[in-house]
PDB file of C-alpha atoms in Angstrom:
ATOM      1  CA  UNK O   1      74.529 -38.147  16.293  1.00  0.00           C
ATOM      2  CA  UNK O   2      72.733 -34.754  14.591  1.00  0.00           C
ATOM      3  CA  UNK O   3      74.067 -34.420  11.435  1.00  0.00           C
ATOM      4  CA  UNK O   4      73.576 -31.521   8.700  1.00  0.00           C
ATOM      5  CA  UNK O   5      74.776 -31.882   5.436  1.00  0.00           C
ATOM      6  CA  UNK O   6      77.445 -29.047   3.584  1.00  0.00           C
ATOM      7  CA  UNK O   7      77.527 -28.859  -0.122  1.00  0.00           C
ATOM      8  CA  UNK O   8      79.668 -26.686  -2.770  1.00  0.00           C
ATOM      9  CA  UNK O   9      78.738 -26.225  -6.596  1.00  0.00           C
ATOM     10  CA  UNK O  10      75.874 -28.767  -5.930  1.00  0.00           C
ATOM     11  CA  UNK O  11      78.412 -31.727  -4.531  1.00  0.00           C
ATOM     12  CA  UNK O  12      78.812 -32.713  -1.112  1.00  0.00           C
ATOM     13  CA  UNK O  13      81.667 -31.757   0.814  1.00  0.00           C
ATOM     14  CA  UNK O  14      80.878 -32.068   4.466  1.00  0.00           C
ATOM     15  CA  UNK O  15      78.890 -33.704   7.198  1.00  0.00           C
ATOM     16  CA  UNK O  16      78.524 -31.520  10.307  1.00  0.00           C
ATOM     17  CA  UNK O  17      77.610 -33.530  13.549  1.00  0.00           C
ATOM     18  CA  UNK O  18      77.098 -33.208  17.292  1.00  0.00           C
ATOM     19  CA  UNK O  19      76.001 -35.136  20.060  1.00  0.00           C
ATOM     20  CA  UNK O  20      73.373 -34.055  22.441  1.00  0.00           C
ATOM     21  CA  UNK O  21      73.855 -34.165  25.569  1.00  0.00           C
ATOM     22  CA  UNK O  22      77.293 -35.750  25.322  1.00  0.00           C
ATOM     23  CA  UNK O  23      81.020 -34.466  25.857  1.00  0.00           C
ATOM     24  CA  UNK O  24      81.654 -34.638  22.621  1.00  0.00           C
ATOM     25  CA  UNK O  25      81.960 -31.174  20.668  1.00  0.00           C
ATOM     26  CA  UNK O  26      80.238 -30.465  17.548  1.00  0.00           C
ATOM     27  CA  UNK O  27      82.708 -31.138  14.346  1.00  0.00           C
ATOM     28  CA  UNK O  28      83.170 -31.447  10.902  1.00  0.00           C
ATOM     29  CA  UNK O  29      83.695 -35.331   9.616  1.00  0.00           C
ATOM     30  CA  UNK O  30      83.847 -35.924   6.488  1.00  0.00           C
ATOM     31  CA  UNK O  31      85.335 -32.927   4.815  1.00  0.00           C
ATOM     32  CA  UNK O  32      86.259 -33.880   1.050  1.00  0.00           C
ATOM     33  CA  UNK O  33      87.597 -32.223  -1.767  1.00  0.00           C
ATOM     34  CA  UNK O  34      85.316 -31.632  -4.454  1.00  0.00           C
ATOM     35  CA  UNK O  35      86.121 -35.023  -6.131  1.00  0.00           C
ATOM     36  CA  UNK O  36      85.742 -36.853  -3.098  1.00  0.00           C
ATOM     37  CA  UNK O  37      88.793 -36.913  -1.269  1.00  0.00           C
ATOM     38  CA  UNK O  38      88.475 -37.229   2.135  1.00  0.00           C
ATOM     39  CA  UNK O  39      90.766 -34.663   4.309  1.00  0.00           C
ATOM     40  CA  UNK O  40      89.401 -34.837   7.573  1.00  0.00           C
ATOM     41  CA  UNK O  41      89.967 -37.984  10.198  1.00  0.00           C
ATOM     42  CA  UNK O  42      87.803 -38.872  13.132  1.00  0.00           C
ATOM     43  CA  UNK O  43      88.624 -40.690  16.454  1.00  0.00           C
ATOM     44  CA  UNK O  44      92.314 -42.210  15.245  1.00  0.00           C
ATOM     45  CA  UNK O  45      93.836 -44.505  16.790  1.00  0.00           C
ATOM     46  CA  UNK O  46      96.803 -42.188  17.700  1.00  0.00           C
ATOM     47  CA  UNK O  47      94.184 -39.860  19.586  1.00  0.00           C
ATOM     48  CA  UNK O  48      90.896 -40.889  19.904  1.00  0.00           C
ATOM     49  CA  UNK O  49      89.780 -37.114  20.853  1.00  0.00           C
ATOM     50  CA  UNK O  50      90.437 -36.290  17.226  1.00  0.00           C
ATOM     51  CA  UNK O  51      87.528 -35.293  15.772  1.00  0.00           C
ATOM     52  CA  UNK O  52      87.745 -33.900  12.065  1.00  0.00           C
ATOM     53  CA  UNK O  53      87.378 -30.110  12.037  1.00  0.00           C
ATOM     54  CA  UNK O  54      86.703 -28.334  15.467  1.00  0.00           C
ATOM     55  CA  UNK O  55      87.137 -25.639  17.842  1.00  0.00           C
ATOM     56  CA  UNK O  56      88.885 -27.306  20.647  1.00  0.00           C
ATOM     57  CA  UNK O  57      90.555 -26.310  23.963  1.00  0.00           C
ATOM     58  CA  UNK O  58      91.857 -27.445  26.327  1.00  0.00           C
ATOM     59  CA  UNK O  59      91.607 -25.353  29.139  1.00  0.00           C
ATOM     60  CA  UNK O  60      88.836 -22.698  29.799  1.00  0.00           C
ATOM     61  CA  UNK O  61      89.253 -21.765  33.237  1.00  0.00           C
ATOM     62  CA  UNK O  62      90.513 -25.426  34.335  1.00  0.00           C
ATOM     63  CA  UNK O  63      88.138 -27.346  32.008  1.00  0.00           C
ATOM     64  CA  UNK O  64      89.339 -29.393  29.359  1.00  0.00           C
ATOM     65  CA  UNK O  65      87.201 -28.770  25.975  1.00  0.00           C
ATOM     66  CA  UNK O  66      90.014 -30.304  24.112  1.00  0.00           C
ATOM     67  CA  UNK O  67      89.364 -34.331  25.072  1.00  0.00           C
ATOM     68  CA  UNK O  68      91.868 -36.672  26.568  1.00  0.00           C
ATOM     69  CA  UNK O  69      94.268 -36.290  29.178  1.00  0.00           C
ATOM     70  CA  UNK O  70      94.846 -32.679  31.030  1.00  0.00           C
ATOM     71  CA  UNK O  71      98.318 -31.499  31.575  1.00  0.00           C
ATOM     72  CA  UNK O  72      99.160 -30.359  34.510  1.00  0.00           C
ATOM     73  CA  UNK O  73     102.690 -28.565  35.701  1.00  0.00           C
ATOM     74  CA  UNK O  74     105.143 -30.564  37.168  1.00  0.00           C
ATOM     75  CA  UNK O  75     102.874 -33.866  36.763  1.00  0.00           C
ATOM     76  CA  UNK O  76     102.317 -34.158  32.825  1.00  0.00           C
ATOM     77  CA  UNK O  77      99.265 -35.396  31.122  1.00  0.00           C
ATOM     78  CA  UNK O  78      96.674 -36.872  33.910  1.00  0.00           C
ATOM     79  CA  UNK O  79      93.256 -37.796  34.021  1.00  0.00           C
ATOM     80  CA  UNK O  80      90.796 -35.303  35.738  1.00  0.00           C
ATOM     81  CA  UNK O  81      87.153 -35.211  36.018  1.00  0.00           C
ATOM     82  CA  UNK O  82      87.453 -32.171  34.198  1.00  0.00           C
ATOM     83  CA  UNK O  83      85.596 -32.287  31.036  1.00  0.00           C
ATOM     84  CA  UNK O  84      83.420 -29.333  29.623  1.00  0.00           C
ATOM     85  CA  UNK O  85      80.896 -29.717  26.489  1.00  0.00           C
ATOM     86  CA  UNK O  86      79.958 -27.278  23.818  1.00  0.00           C
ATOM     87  CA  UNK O  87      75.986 -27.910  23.581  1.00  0.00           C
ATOM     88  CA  UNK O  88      74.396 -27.012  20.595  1.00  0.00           C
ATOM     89  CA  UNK O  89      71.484 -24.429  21.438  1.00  0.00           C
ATOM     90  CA  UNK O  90      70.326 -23.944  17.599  1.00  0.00           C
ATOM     91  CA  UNK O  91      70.613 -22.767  14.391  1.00  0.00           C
ATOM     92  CA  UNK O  92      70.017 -19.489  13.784  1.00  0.00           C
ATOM     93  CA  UNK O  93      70.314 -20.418  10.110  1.00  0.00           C
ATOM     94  CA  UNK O  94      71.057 -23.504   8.273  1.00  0.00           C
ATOM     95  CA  UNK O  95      71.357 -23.810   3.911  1.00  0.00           C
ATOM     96  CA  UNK O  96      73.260 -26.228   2.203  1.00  0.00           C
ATOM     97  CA  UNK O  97      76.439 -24.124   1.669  1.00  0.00           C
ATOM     98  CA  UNK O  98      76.458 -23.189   5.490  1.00  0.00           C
ATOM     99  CA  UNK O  99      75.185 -22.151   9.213  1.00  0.00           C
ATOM    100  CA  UNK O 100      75.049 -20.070  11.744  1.00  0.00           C
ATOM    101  CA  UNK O 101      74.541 -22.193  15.009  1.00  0.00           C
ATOM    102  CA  UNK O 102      74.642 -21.103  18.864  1.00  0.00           C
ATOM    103  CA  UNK O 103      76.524 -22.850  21.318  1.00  0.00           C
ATOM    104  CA  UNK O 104      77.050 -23.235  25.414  1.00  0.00           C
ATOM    105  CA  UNK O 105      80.517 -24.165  26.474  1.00  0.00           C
ATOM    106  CA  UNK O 106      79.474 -25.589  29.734  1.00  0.00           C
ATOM    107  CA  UNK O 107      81.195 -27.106  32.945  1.00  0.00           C
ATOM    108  CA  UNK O 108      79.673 -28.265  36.306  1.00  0.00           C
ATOM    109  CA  UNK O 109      76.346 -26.860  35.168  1.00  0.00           C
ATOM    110  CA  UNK O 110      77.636 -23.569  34.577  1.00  0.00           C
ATOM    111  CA  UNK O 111      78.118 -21.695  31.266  1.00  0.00           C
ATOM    112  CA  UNK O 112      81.574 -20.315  30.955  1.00  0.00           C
ATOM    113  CA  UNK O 113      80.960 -19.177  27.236  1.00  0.00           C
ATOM    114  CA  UNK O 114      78.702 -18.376  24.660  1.00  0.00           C
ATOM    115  CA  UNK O 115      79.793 -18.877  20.802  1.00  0.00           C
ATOM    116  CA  UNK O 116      78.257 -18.107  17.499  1.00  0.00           C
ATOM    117  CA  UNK O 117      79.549 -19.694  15.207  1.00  0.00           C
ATOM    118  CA  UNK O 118      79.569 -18.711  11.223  1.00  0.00           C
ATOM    119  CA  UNK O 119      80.522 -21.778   8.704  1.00  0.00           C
ATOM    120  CA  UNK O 120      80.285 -21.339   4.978  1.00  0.00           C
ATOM    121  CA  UNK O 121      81.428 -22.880   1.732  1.00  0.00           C
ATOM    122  CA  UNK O 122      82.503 -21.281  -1.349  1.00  0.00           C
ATOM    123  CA  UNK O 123      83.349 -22.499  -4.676  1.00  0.00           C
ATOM    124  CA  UNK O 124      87.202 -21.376  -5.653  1.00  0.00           C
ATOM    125  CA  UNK O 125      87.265 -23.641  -9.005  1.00  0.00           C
ATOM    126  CA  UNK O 126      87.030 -26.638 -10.782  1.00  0.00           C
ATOM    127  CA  UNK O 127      89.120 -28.810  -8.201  1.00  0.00           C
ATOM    128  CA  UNK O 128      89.068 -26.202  -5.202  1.00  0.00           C
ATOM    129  CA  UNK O 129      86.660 -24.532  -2.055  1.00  0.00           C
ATOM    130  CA  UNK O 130      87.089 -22.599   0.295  1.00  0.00           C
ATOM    131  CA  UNK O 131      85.687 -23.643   3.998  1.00  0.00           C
ATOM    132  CA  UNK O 132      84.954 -20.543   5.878  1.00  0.00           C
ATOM    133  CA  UNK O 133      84.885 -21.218   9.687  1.00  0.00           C
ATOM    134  CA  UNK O 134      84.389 -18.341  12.178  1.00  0.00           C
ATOM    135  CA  UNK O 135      83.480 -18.560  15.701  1.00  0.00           C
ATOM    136  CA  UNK O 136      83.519 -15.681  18.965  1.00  0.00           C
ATOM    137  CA  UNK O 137      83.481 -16.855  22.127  1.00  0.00           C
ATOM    138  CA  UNK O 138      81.736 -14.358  24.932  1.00  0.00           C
ATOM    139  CA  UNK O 139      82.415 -14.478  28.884  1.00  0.00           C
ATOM    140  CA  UNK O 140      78.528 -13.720  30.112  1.00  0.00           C
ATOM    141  CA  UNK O 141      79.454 -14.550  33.728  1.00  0.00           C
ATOM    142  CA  UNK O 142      80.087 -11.753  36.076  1.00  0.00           C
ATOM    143  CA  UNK O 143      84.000 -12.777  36.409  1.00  0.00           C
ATOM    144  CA  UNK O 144      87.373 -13.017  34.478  1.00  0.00           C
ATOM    145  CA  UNK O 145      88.270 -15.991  32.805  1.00  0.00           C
ATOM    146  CA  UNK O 146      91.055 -17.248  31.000  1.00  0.00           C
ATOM    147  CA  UNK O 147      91.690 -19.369  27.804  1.00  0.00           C
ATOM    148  CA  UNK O 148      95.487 -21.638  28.308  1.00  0.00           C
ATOM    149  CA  UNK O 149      97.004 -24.492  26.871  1.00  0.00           C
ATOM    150  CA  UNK O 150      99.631 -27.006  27.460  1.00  0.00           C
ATOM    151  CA  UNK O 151     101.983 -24.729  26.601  1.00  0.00           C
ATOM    152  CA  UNK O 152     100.801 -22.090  29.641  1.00  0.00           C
ATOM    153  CA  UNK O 153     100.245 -25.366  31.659  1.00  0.00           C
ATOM    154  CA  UNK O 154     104.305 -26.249  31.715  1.00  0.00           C
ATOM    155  CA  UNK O 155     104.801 -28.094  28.408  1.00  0.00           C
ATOM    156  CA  UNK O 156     107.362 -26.181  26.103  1.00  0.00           C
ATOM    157  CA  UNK O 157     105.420 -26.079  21.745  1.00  0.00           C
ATOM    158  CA  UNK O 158     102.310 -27.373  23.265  1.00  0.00           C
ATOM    159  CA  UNK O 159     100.473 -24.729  22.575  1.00  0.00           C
ATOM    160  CA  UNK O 160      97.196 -26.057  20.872  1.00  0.00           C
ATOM    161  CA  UNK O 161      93.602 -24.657  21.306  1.00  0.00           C
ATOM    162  CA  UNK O 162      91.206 -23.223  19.076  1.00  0.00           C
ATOM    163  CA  UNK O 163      90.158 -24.062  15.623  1.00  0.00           C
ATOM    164  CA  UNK O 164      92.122 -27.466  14.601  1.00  0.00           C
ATOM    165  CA  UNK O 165      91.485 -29.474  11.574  1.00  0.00           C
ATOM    166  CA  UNK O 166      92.920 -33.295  11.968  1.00  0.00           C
ATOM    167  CA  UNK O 167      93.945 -34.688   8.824  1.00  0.00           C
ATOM    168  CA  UNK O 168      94.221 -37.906   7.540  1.00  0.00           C
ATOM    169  CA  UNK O 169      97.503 -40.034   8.420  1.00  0.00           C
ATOM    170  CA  UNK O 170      98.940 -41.852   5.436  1.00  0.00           C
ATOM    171  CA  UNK O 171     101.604 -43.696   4.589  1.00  0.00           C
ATOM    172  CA  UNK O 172     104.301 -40.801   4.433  1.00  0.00           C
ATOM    173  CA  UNK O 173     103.603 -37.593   6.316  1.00  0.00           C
ATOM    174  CA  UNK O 174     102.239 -34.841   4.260  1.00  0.00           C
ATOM    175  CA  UNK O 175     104.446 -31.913   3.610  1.00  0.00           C
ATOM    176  CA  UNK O 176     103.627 -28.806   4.970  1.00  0.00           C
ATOM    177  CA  UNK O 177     105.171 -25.246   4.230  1.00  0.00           C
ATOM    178  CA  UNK O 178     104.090 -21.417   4.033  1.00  0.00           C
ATOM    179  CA  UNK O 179     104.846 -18.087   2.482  1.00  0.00           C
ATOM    180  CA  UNK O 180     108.505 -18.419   3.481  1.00  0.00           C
ATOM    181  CA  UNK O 181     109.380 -21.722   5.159  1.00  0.00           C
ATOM    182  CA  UNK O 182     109.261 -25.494   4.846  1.00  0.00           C
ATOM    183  CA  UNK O 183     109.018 -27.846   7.352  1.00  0.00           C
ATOM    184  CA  UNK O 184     107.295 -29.383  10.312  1.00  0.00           C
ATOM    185  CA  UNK O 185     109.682 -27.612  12.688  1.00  0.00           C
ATOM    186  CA  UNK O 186     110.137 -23.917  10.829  1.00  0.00           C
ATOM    187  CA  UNK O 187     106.635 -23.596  10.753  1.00  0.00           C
ATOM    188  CA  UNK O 188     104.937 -24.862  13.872  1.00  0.00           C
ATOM    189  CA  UNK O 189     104.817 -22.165  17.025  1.00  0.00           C
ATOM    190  CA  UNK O 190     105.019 -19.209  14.051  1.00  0.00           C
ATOM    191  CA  UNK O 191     102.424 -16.858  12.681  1.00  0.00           C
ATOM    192  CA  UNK O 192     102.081 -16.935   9.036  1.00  0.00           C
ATOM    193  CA  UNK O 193      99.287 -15.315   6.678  1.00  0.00           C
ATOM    194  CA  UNK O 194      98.775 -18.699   5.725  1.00  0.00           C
ATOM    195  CA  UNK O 195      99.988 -22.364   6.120  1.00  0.00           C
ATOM    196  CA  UNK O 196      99.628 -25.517   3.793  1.00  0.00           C
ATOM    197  CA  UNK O 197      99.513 -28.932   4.135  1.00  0.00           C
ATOM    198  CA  UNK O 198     100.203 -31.257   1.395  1.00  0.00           C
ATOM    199  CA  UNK O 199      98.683 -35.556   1.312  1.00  0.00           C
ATOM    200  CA  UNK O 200      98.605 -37.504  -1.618  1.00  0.00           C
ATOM    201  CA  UNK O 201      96.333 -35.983  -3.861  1.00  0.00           C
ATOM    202  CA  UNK O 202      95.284 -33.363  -1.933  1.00  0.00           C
ATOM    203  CA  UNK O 203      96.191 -29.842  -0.327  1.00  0.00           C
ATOM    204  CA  UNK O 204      94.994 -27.968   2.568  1.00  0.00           C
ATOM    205  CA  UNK O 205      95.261 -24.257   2.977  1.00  0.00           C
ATOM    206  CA  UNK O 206      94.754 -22.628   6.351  1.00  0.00           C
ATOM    207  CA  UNK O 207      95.042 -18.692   6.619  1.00  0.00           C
ATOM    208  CA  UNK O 208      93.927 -16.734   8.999  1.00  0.00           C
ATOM    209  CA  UNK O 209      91.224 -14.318   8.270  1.00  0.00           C
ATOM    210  CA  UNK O 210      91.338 -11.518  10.894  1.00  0.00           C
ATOM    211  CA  UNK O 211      94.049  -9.578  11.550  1.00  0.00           C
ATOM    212  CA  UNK O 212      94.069 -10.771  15.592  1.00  0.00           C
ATOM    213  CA  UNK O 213      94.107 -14.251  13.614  1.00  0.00           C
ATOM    214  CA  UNK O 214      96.628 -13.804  11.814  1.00  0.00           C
ATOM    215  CA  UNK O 215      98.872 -13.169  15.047  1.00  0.00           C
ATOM    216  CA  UNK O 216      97.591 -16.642  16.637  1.00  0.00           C
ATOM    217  CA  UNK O 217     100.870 -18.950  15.963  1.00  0.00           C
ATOM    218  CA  UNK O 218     100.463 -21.952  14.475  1.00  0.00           C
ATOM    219  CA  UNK O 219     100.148 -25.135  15.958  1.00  0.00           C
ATOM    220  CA  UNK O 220     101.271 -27.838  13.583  1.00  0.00           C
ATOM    221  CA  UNK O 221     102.102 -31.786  13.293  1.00  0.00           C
ATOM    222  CA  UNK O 222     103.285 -33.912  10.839  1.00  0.00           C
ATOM    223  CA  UNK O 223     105.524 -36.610  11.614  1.00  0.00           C
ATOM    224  CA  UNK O 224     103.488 -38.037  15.258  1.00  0.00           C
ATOM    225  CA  UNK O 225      99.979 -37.756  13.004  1.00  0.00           C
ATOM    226  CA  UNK O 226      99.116 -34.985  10.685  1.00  0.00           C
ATOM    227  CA  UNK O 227      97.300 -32.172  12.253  1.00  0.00           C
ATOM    228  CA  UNK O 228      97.226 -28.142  11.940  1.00  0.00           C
ATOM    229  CA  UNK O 229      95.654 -25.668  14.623  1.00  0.00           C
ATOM    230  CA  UNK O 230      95.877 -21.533  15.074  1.00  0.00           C
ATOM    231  CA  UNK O 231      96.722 -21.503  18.930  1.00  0.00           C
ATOM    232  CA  UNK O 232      94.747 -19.036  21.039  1.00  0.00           C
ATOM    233  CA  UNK O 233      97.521 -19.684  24.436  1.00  0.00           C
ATOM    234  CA  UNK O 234     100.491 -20.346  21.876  1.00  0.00           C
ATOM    235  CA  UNK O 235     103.029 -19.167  25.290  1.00  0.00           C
ATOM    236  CA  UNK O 236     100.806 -17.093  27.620  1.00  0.00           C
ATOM    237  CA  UNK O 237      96.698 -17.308  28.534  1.00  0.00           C
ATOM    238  CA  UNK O 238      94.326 -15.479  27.093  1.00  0.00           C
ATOM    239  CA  UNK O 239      92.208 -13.447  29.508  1.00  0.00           C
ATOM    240  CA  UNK O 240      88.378 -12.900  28.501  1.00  0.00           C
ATOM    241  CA  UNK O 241      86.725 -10.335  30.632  1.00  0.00           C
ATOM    242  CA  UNK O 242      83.377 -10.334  31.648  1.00  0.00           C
ATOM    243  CA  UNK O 243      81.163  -9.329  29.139  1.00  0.00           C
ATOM    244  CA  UNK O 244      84.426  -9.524  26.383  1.00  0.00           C
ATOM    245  CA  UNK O 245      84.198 -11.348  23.323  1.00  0.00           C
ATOM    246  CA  UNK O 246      87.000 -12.978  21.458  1.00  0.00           C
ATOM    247  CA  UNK O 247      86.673 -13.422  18.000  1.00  0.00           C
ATOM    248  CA  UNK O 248      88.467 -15.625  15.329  1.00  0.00           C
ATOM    249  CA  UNK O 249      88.472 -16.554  11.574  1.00  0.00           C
ATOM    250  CA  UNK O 250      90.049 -19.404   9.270  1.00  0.00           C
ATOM    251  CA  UNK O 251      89.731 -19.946   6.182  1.00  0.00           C
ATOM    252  CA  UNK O 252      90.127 -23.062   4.398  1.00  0.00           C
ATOM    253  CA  UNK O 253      91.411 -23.856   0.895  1.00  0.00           C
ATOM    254  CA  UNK O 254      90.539 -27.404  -0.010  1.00  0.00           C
ATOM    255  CA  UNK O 255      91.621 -28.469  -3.310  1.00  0.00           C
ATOM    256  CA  UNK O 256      92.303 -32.106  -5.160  1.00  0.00           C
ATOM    257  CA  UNK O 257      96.083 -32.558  -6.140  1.00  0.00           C
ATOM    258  CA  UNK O 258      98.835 -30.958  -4.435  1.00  0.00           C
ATOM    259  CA  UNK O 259      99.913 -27.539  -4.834  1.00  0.00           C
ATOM    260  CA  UNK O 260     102.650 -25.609  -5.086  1.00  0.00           C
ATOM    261  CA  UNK O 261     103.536 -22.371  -3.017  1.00  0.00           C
ATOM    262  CA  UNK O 262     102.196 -20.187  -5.712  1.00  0.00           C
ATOM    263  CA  UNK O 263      98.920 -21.649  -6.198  1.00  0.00           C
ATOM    264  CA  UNK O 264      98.448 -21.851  -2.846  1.00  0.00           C
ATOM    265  CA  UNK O 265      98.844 -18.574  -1.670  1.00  0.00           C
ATOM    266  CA  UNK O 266      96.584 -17.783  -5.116  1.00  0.00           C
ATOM    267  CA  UNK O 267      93.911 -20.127  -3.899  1.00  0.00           C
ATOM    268  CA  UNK O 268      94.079 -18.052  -0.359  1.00  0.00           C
ATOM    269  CA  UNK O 269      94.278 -14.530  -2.002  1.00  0.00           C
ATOM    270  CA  UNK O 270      90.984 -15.636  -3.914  1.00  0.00           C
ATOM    271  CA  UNK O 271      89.354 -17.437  -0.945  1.00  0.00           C
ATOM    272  CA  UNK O 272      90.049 -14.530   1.429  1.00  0.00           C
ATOM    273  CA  UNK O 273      88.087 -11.605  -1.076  1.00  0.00           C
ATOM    274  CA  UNK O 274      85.570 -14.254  -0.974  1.00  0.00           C
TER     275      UNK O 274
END
């Protein structure tokens, strides 16, 4: 495993890692609060394709970036010799609070996509950052391709793919709400500026960034394992042209404790302007 290291306000936070030449995507694993809380899990026993914080999907063109099992209509989740890999080419800069790396999503020896990727951190206060994670995916082939999910697959709320943060499972399931609603089932499949996710002694706040971001539903579990993504194929593919970029922002509010609605749409109003 490559490993670099992500600090805020002079503390560790982070430990980016990937493998080369492996399946495995590149992720983030550990990702603490600022007193040392971890909020990211890797490889649980639930699903072992869990890996921290990521940009997975599973199904560019056919290939499964995601990890696991690949659903497929009117058959369910089966085991295909499908797998792509996200290879990381380099950094094209790399500091303490952040990156900019290259990547190849890759399958059969051919590149279906290109990403930079952008990932910063930035102190909010005492007892909060803010993880700044963006990433744009090009088509540099010569044909259409398109980005789906379970959900476009046959699978009805399946709709995972893209950035997803797996958090760790305790001994009651974290509470999770937004702006407006409360709940594991109000909030998942709905677009919201912004979504939380409350553990013990600790709070996560994903918002989108971008307004196309913003759009992207929300993907979100708390009772099977605790885990948040914003969906790229929430109910239909996503079609990247060749030549086309798609492009997508998260922001992350990571703070110790757990936080109400109002502090945590303060702690995303701050990290946002940020």
């Amino acid at each position: 495993m490559t490993t670099a290291l992500l600090s805020c306000a002079g503390r560790p936070v982070g430990r980016y890692g990937y493998r080369p030449g492996s399946d495995s995507r590149p992720y983030l694993h550990p990702v603490t609060t600022l007193a040392g809380t971890p909020v990211t899990e890797e490889r649980p026993a639930d699903h072992l394709h869990h890996l921290g914080a990521s940009v997975a999907v599973p199904d560019v063109a056919g290939h499964n970036f995601w990890g696991g099992r690949t659903y497929v209509r009117d058959q369910g989740p089966t085991e295909l010799d499908n797998h792509g890999t996200q290879r990381h080419l380099g950094w094209k800069l790399r500091d303490p609070d952040g990156f900019v790396e290259e990547l190849s999503w890759e399958a059969d020896g051919t590149e279906l996509l290109r990403e930079h990727r952008t990932v910063a951190a930035t102190a909010l206060s005492g007892t909060a950052w803010a993880l700044d994670f963006s990433f744009s995916l090009t088509n540099r082939g010569r044909t259409d391709l398109s980005i789906g999910s379970p959900a476009t697959n046959g699978r009805p709320g399946a709709g995972y793919g893209g950035f997803f943060w797996r958090a760790p499972k305790e001994a009651a399931p974290p509470a999770v709400f937004s702006g407006t609603l409360d709940g594991e089932e109000a909030v998942h499949g709905r677009a919201a500026d912004w979504l939380a996710l409350a553990g013990n002694g600790w709070t996560l706040v994903f918002a989108g960034a971008t307004d196309e971001t913003r759009r992207d539903p929300w993907f979100v579990r708390t009772t099977e394992y605790p885990g948040v993504g914003s969906s790229l194929a929430a109910e239909s593919r996503l079609p990247v042209a060749a030549g086309a970029t798609v492009v997508r922002r998260v922001v992350t509010v990571v703070a110790d404790g757990r936080l109400d609605r109002d502090a945590a749409a303060a702690h995303v109003r701050k990290a946002v302007a940020a």
